Amino acid sequence: MLRFPDYVQVLVTGGAGFLGSHLCDRLIGDGVAVICLDNFYTGTRRNVAHLLDNPMFELVRHDVTFPIYLEVNQIYNLACAASPIHYQFDPVQTTKSSVHGAINMLGLAKRTRARILQASTSEVYGDPDLHPQPESYWGRVNPIGPRACYDEGKRCAETLFFDYHRQHQLLIKVARIFNTYGPRMHPNDGRVVSNFIRQALGNEPITLFGDGSQTRSFCYVTDLIEGLVRLMATPDAVTGPVNLGNPGEFTVRELAEKVIALTGSRSRIESLPLPPDDPKQRQPDIGLARKTLGWEPKVALDEGLRRTIEYFDRVLAAGRKSG
Ligand code: NAD
Ligand code: UDP
Ligand code: UDP
C-alpha cells in the first residue's frame, strides 16, 4: 500500500458545491484519494453523499478563511459562493473566502509543495469592453459596486497566486471559469439557468432582467471539469490564467426561449429591471485552452439543458413529495 507522498492526495476546497462535487466524482473515478473540504455555506453534504462510503474519499467541515494543516500534493481551490444572490448576502465573507482562503491554501501548498489550482472567474473581466475576452485583457471592474466583493476578491486571489509563484516558486494553475451549468446547481441560487428551469418547470413567469439582450456563454459542467483536470496535469511552466468556457454565445432572452421550448412550459416571459453592473456581454476566447490543454467543450447548450432539466425535474418533484 502506497503512503503519502508517493500517491496523489488531492484537496478540493468547496468540494460539496456544484462544481466541486463533480470534480470529486471525477477524481474518485480516476482512482485518486480526495479530501473534500467545505463549510456548507452554499454546498451540501447531499452533493457528495454517494461518495461518503468510499475509502478514497474524506469529507471535512472547515472554513478556508481559517488555517488548516493537511498533507496533500494537489489542491483545487474552489471555496467561494458563486451566485450573485449568495455572494452578495454576506459580501465581507465573500472577499474573505477568496483572499484569506487563497492565503491559507497557498500557505498550505508552500509547506507541502503541493501544486495548486485556483478556480478564478470571467468576472475578473468585469463588464468588458473587449469581446470576446482573451486572457491578456485586464478587465473593467467597478471596485465599489455590489459585485466587487466577488470580482475583486477573485482578482486579489489571482494576484496572491502569482506572487506566491514568483516569491516562493509555487506550482500554480489559474483557471478563469465562464458561466457553467448542470445538475447539482442549487435550484434557488438565483443564477439564470437554475432560475429559468425552475420557473419553467413550475409554469411560473420567467424573470428576464433588462431587455434580455445581454449575452452569456454557457459551459456544461462535465466539459468544465475536464478542462480543470487537464490544466492541473500541465507541465510546471504552465501557470495560466487560462479561460475555460463554452464560446457559444447566447442572449439571455434566447436562453429563456430555449428553456421554455425544451420544458414544453406554459410560462411567459416577465421583464424585470437589470441589476447594477450586470455585464452586457461575455464570451470566452478559448484559443489558449485549445492550444495548451487540447481542450474544447463537447456538450451543446440544448443537450446540456436537457440533462439539467431532467435533474431539476427530479429534485423539485422529490422536494414537493417530502413537503
Ligand atoms: P457553489 O456555491 O456551488 O460552490 C462553492 C462551494 O464553496 C460551496 O460548497 C460552499 O459551501 C463552499 N464555500 C464557500 N465559502 C467557503 C469557505 N469560506 N470555506 C469553505 N467552503 C466554502 O459554486 P460553484 O458554481 O460550484 O463554484 C465553485 C467555484 O468555481 C467558485 O470558486 C466559483 O467562484 C468558481 N466559478 C464558478 C462558475 C460557475 O459558473 N459555476 C464560474 C466562475 C467561477
Ligand atoms: N497555512 C495553513 N496551512 C499550512 C500552512 C500555512 O493554513 O499547512 C496558513 C498559515 O496560517 C498562514 C497562511 O497559510 O497564515 C500563509 O502561510 P505562509 O507560510 O505563506 O505565511 P506565514 O505563515 O509566513 O504568514
Ligand atoms: N438573469 C436573468 N434572470 C434571472 C437571473 C439572471 O435575466 O432570473 C440574467 C442576469 O441579469 C445576467 C445573466 O442572466 O445578465 C446571467 O446571470 P447569472 O446570475 O446567472 O450570472 P452572471 O451575471 O454572474 O454571469
Coordinates of C-alpha atoms and ligand atoms in Angstrom, one line a residue:
M1 CA 0.0 0.0 0.0
L2 CA 1.5 3.3 -1.0
R3 CA 1.9 6.0 1.6
F4 CA 1.9 9.8 1.3
P5 CA 3.7 11.4 -0.6
D6 CA 4.0 8.5 -3.0
Y7 CA 0.4 8.6 -4.0
V8 CA -1.7 11.5 -5.2
Q9 CA -3.7 13.1 -2.3
V10 CA -5.9 15.8 -3.6
L11 CA -7.6 18.5 -1.6
V12 CA -10.8 20.0 -3.1
T13 CA -11.9 23.1 -1.3
G14 CA -15.6 24.0 -1.9
G15 CA -15.9 20.3 -2.8
A16 CA -19.5 19.9 -1.7
G17 CA -20.6 22.6 -4.1
F18 CA -21.9 22.4 -7.6
L19 CA -18.6 22.3 -9.5
G20 CA -16.6 20.8 -6.5
S21 CA -18.8 17.7 -6.2
H22 CA -18.5 16.9 -9.9
L23 CA -14.7 17.4 -9.6
C24 CA -14.7 15.0 -6.6
D25 CA -16.7 12.4 -8.6
R26 CA -14.2 12.7 -11.5
L27 CA -11.1 12.4 -9.3
I28 CA -12.5 9.4 -7.3
G29 CA -13.4 7.9 -10.7
D30 CA -9.8 8.3 -11.7
G31 CA -8.7 6.4 -8.6
V32 CA -7.3 9.4 -6.8
A33 CA -7.6 10.0 -3.0
V34 CA -9.7 13.1 -2.2
I35 CA -10.1 15.3 0.8
C36 CA -13.2 17.4 0.2
L37 CA -13.3 20.5 2.4
D38 CA -16.4 22.7 2.7
N39 CA -18.1 24.9 5.2
F40 CA -21.5 24.0 3.6
Y41 CA -22.3 27.7 3.1
T42 CA -23.8 27.1 -0.4
G43 CA -22.8 23.5 -0.8
T44 CA -24.4 20.5 0.8
R45 CA -23.5 17.1 2.0
R46 CA -26.1 15.7 -0.3
N47 CA -23.9 16.6 -3.3
V48 CA -21.3 14.1 -2.1
A49 CA -23.4 11.7 -0.1
H50 CA -22.8 8.9 -2.6
L51 CA -19.0 9.2 -2.0
L52 CA -19.0 9.0 1.8
D53 CA -18.5 5.2 2.0
N54 CA -15.6 5.3 -0.4
P55 CA -12.3 4.8 1.5
M56 CA -10.6 7.1 -1.0
F57 CA -12.9 10.0 0.0
E58 CA -12.9 12.1 3.1
L59 CA -15.2 15.0 3.9
V60 CA -14.1 17.8 6.2
R61 CA -16.2 20.7 7.5
H62 CA -13.9 23.7 7.6
D63 CA -13.9 27.3 6.6
V64 CA -10.9 28.2 4.3
T65 CA -10.6 31.6 5.9
F66 CA -9.0 29.8 8.9
P67 CA -5.7 27.9 8.6
I68 CA -5.7 24.1 8.3
Y69 CA -2.8 21.6 8.3
L70 CA -3.2 18.6 6.0
E71 CA -0.7 16.6 3.9
V72 CA -1.6 16.8 0.3
N73 CA 0.1 17.1 -3.1
Q74 CA -2.5 18.8 -5.2
I75 CA -5.1 21.5 -4.2
Y76 CA -8.1 22.6 -6.3
N77 CA -9.2 25.8 -4.6
L78 CA -12.9 26.3 -5.3
A79 CA -14.3 27.5 -2.0
C80 CA -16.3 30.6 -2.6
A81 CA -20.0 31.3 -3.1
A82 CA -20.5 31.8 -6.8
S83 CA -24.0 33.0 -7.5
P84 CA -24.8 36.7 -7.2
I85 CA -27.5 36.4 -4.5
H86 CA -25.3 34.1 -2.4
Y87 CA -22.1 36.1 -2.7
Q88 CA -23.9 39.4 -2.1
F89 CA -25.7 38.1 1.0
D90 CA -22.5 38.4 3.1
P91 CA -20.1 40.3 0.9
V92 CA -17.4 40.6 3.6
Q93 CA -17.3 36.8 4.0
T94 CA -17.2 36.5 0.2
T95 CA -14.0 38.6 -0.1
K96 CA -12.5 36.8 3.0
S97 CA -13.2 33.4 1.4
S98 CA -11.3 34.4 -1.8
V99 CA -8.5 36.4 -0.2
H100 CA -7.9 34.8 3.3
G101 CA -8.9 31.4 1.7
A102 CA -6.2 31.9 -1.0
I103 CA -3.6 32.9 1.5
N104 CA -4.3 29.8 3.7
M105 CA -4.4 27.4 0.7
L106 CA -1.2 29.0 -0.7
G107 CA 0.5 28.7 2.7
L108 CA -0.6 25.0 2.8
A109 CA 0.8 24.5 -0.8
K110 CA 4.0 26.2 0.2
R111 CA 4.5 23.9 3.2
T112 CA 3.6 20.7 1.4
R113 CA 5.0 21.8 -2.0
A114 CA 1.6 20.8 -3.5
R115 CA 0.6 22.1 -6.9
I116 CA -2.4 24.4 -6.5
L117 CA -5.2 25.4 -8.9
Q118 CA -7.4 28.4 -8.4
A119 CA -11.0 28.5 -9.6
S120 CA -10.9 32.1 -10.9
T121 CA -13.7 33.6 -13.0
S122 CA -14.6 35.5 -16.1
E123 CA -15.8 38.1 -13.6
V124 CA -12.2 39.3 -13.4
Y125 CA -13.0 40.9 -16.8
G126 CA -16.0 42.8 -15.3
D127 CA -18.2 44.5 -17.8
P128 CA -15.7 44.0 -20.7
D129 CA -15.1 46.5 -23.5
L130 CA -13.2 43.8 -25.4
H131 CA -15.1 41.0 -27.0
P132 CA -14.5 38.0 -26.8
Q133 CA -12.2 38.2 -23.8
P134 CA -8.7 36.8 -24.1
E135 CA -6.5 36.2 -21.0
S136 CA -4.4 39.2 -21.8
Y137 CA -7.4 41.6 -21.2
W138 CA -7.1 43.3 -17.8
G139 CA -10.8 43.8 -17.3
R140 CA -13.2 46.6 -16.4
V141 CA -14.5 46.0 -12.8
N142 CA -16.3 48.5 -10.6
P143 CA -14.3 48.2 -7.4
I144 CA -17.1 49.6 -5.1
G145 CA -20.2 48.1 -6.7
P146 CA -22.3 45.2 -5.3
R147 CA -20.4 42.6 -7.5
A148 CA -17.0 43.8 -6.3
C149 CA -16.8 41.5 -3.2
Y150 CA -16.7 38.6 -5.6
D151 CA -14.8 40.2 -8.6
E152 CA -12.1 42.0 -6.6
G153 CA -11.8 39.1 -4.2
K154 CA -11.1 36.8 -7.2
R155 CA -8.7 39.3 -8.7
C156 CA -6.8 39.6 -5.5
A157 CA -6.6 35.8 -5.2
E158 CA -5.0 35.7 -8.7
T159 CA -2.5 38.3 -7.5
L160 CA -1.7 36.2 -4.5
F161 CA -1.3 33.1 -6.7
F162 CA 1.2 34.9 -9.0
D163 CA 3.1 36.4 -6.1
Y164 CA 3.5 33.0 -4.3
H165 CA 4.6 31.7 -7.7
R166 CA 7.2 34.4 -8.1
Q167 CA 8.3 34.7 -4.5
H168 CA 8.1 31.1 -3.3
Q169 CA 8.3 29.2 -6.7
L170 CA 4.9 27.5 -6.1
L171 CA 3.4 25.5 -8.9
I172 CA 0.2 27.4 -9.7
K173 CA -2.6 27.0 -12.2
V174 CA -5.2 29.6 -12.6
A175 CA -8.4 28.8 -14.5
R176 CA -10.8 31.6 -15.4
I177 CA -14.2 29.9 -15.5
F178 CA -17.1 31.3 -17.6
N179 CA -20.7 30.6 -16.7
T180 CA -21.1 26.9 -16.1
Y181 CA -24.3 25.0 -15.5
G182 CA -25.6 21.4 -14.9
P183 CA -27.0 19.0 -12.4
R184 CA -26.4 19.9 -8.7
M185 CA -26.8 23.7 -9.2
H186 CA -28.8 24.9 -6.3
P187 CA -32.4 25.4 -7.5
N188 CA -32.6 28.7 -5.6
D189 CA -29.2 30.1 -6.3
G190 CA -30.7 32.8 -8.5
R191 CA -28.4 32.0 -11.4
V192 CA -30.0 32.4 -14.8
V193 CA -30.0 28.7 -15.8
S194 CA -31.4 27.4 -12.5
N195 CA -33.9 30.2 -12.2
F196 CA -35.3 29.7 -15.7
I197 CA -35.5 25.9 -15.4
R198 CA -37.2 26.1 -12.0
Q199 CA -39.6 28.7 -13.2
A200 CA -40.4 26.9 -16.5
L201 CA -41.0 23.5 -14.8
G202 CA -43.4 25.3 -12.4
N203 CA -45.1 27.1 -15.2
E204 CA -44.2 30.4 -13.4
P205 CA -43.2 33.6 -15.1
I206 CA -39.6 33.6 -16.4
T207 CA -37.8 36.5 -14.8
L208 CA -35.9 38.2 -17.6
F209 CA -33.7 41.0 -16.3
G210 CA -33.4 44.1 -18.6
D211 CA -34.4 43.6 -22.2
G212 CA -32.6 40.2 -22.3
S213 CA -30.1 41.3 -24.9
Q214 CA -27.1 40.8 -22.6
T215 CA -25.2 37.7 -23.6
R216 CA -23.5 34.8 -21.7
S217 CA -21.7 31.7 -22.9
F218 CA -22.8 28.6 -21.0
C219 CA -20.5 25.6 -20.5
Y220 CA -21.8 22.2 -19.4
V221 CA -20.3 21.0 -16.1
T222 CA -18.5 17.8 -17.4
D223 CA -16.7 19.9 -20.1
L224 CA -15.5 22.3 -17.5
I225 CA -14.3 19.6 -15.1
E226 CA -12.3 18.0 -18.0
G227 CA -10.7 21.4 -18.5
L228 CA -9.7 21.8 -14.8
V229 CA -8.2 18.3 -14.6
R230 CA -6.2 18.9 -17.8
L231 CA -4.9 22.2 -16.5
M232 CA -3.8 20.6 -13.3
A233 CA -1.9 18.0 -15.3
T234 CA 0.0 20.5 -17.5
P235 CA 3.8 20.9 -17.2
D236 CA 5.2 23.0 -14.3
A237 CA 5.8 26.0 -16.6
V238 CA 2.1 26.4 -17.4
T239 CA 0.5 28.7 -14.9
G240 CA -2.4 30.2 -16.8
P241 CA -4.5 32.2 -16.4
V242 CA -6.5 30.0 -18.9
N243 CA -10.1 30.8 -19.9
L244 CA -12.4 27.7 -19.6
G245 CA -15.8 28.1 -21.0
N246 CA -18.0 27.4 -24.0
P247 CA -17.6 30.0 -26.7
G248 CA -21.2 29.6 -27.9
E249 CA -22.8 33.0 -27.1
F250 CA -26.5 33.4 -26.5
T251 CA -28.6 36.4 -25.3
V252 CA -30.4 35.8 -22.1
R253 CA -33.7 36.1 -24.0
E254 CA -32.6 33.2 -26.3
L255 CA -31.9 31.1 -23.2
A256 CA -35.3 31.8 -21.8
E257 CA -36.9 30.8 -25.1
K258 CA -34.9 27.6 -25.3
V259 CA -35.8 26.6 -21.7
I260 CA -39.5 27.2 -22.4
A261 CA -39.3 25.1 -25.6
L262 CA -37.3 22.3 -24.0
T263 CA -39.6 22.0 -21.0
G264 CA -42.8 22.5 -23.0
S265 CA -43.7 25.1 -20.4
R266 CA -46.7 27.4 -20.3
S267 CA -44.5 30.1 -18.7
R268 CA -44.5 33.6 -20.1
I269 CA -41.5 36.0 -20.0
E270 CA -41.8 38.8 -17.4
S271 CA -39.4 41.8 -17.7
L272 CA -37.7 43.0 -14.5
P273 CA -35.0 45.7 -14.0
L274 CA -31.4 44.8 -14.8
P275 CA -29.3 44.5 -11.6
P276 CA -26.5 47.1 -11.3
D277 CA -23.1 46.4 -13.0
D278 CA -24.6 43.4 -14.9
P279 CA -22.1 42.7 -17.7
K280 CA -23.6 43.3 -21.2
Q281 CA -21.7 40.6 -22.9
R282 CA -19.5 37.7 -22.1
Q283 CA -17.8 35.1 -24.4
P284 CA -14.5 33.3 -23.7
D285 CA -11.7 33.3 -26.2
I286 CA -10.5 29.7 -25.6
G287 CA -7.6 29.7 -28.1
L288 CA -5.1 29.2 -25.2
A289 CA -7.0 26.3 -23.7
R290 CA -7.3 24.7 -27.1
K291 CA -3.5 25.1 -27.6
T292 CA -2.2 24.2 -24.1
L293 CA -4.8 21.7 -22.9
G294 CA -6.0 20.3 -26.3
W295 CA -9.4 21.1 -24.8
E296 CA -12.7 22.4 -26.0
P297 CA -16.3 21.9 -24.8
K298 CA -18.2 19.0 -26.3
V299 CA -21.8 19.4 -25.0
A300 CA -24.0 21.7 -26.9
L301 CA -26.4 24.0 -25.0
D302 CA -29.6 22.1 -26.0
E303 CA -28.1 18.8 -24.8
G304 CA -26.7 20.3 -21.6
L305 CA -30.0 22.0 -20.8
R306 CA -31.9 18.7 -21.4
R307 CA -29.7 16.9 -18.8
T308 CA -30.1 19.8 -16.4
I309 CA -33.9 20.0 -16.8
E310 CA -34.1 16.2 -16.1
Y311 CA -32.2 16.7 -12.8
F312 CA -34.2 19.7 -11.7
D313 CA -37.5 17.9 -12.6
R314 CA -36.4 15.0 -10.3
V315 CA -35.2 17.1 -7.3
L316 CA -38.1 19.5 -7.4
A317 CA -40.6 16.6 -7.6
A318 CA -38.8 14.9 -4.6
G319 CA -39.0 18.2 -2.7
R320 CA -42.7 18.5 -3.3
K321 CA -43.3 14.9 -2.1
S322 CA -41.3 15.5 1.1
G323 CA -43.4 18.6 1.7
Ligands
NAD1 P1 -21.1 26.7 -5.2 O1 -21.6 27.8 -4.4 O2 -22.0 25.6 -5.5 O3 -19.7 26.1 -4.6 C1 -18.9 26.8 -3.7 C2 -18.6 25.9 -2.5 O4 -17.7 26.5 -1.6 C3 -19.8 25.5 -1.7 O5 -19.9 24.2 -1.4 C4 -19.6 26.4 -0.4 O6 -20.3 25.8 0.7 C5 -18.1 26.4 -0.3 N1 -17.6 27.5 0.4 C6 -17.9 28.8 0.3 N2 -17.2 29.6 1.1 C7 -16.4 28.7 1.8 C8 -15.4 28.9 2.9 N3 -15.1 30.1 3.3 N4 -14.8 27.8 3.3 C9 -15.1 26.5 2.8 N5 -16.0 26.3 1.9 C10 -16.6 27.4 1.4 O7 -20.5 27.3 -6.6 P2 -19.8 26.7 -7.9 O8 -20.6 27.1 -9.0 O9 -19.6 25.2 -7.6 O10 -18.4 27.4 -7.9 C11 -17.2 26.8 -7.4 C12 -16.0 27.7 -7.7 O11 -15.9 28.0 -9.1 C13 -16.2 29.1 -7.0 O12 -14.9 29.4 -6.5 C14 -16.6 30.0 -8.1 O13 -16.2 31.3 -7.9 C15 -15.9 29.4 -9.3 N6 -16.7 29.7 -10.6 C16 -17.9 29.1 -10.9 C17 -18.5 29.5 -12.0 C18 -19.8 28.9 -12.4 O14 -20.4 29.3 -13.4 N7 -20.4 27.9 -11.7 C19 -18.0 30.5 -12.9 C20 -16.8 31.1 -12.5 C21 -16.1 30.7 -11.4
UDP2 N1 -1.2 27.8 6.5 C1 -2.2 26.8 6.6 N2 -1.8 25.5 6.5 C2 -0.5 25.2 6.3 C3 0.5 26.2 6.2 C4 0.1 27.5 6.3 O1 -3.4 27.1 6.7 O2 -0.2 24.0 6.2 C5 -1.7 29.2 6.6 C6 -0.9 29.9 7.7 O3 -1.8 30.0 8.8 C7 -0.6 31.3 7.2 C8 -1.0 31.2 5.7 O4 -1.3 29.9 5.4 O5 -1.5 32.3 7.8 C9 0.1 31.7 4.8 O6 1.2 30.9 5.0 P1 2.7 31.4 4.7 O7 3.6 30.3 5.0 O8 2.7 32.0 3.3 O9 2.8 32.7 5.6 P2 3.3 32.9 7.1 O10 2.9 31.7 7.9 O11 4.7 33.2 7.0 O12 2.4 34.1 7.5
UDP3 N1 -30.7 36.9 -15.3 C1 -32.0 37.0 -15.7 N2 -33.0 36.4 -14.9 C2 -32.7 35.7 -13.8 C3 -31.3 35.6 -13.4 C4 -30.4 36.2 -14.2 O1 -32.3 37.6 -16.7 O2 -33.6 35.2 -13.2 C5 -29.6 37.5 -16.1 C6 -28.6 38.3 -15.3 O3 -29.1 39.7 -15.3 C7 -27.4 38.2 -16.2 C8 -27.5 36.8 -16.8 O4 -28.8 36.4 -16.6 O5 -27.4 39.1 -17.3 C9 -26.6 35.8 -16.0 O6 -26.8 35.9 -14.7 P1 -26.2 34.9 -13.6 O7 -26.6 35.5 -12.2 O8 -26.5 33.5 -13.9 O9 -24.6 35.0 -13.8 P2 -23.6 36.3 -14.0 O10 -24.3 37.6 -14.1 O11 -22.7 36.2 -12.8 O12 -22.9 35.9 -15.3

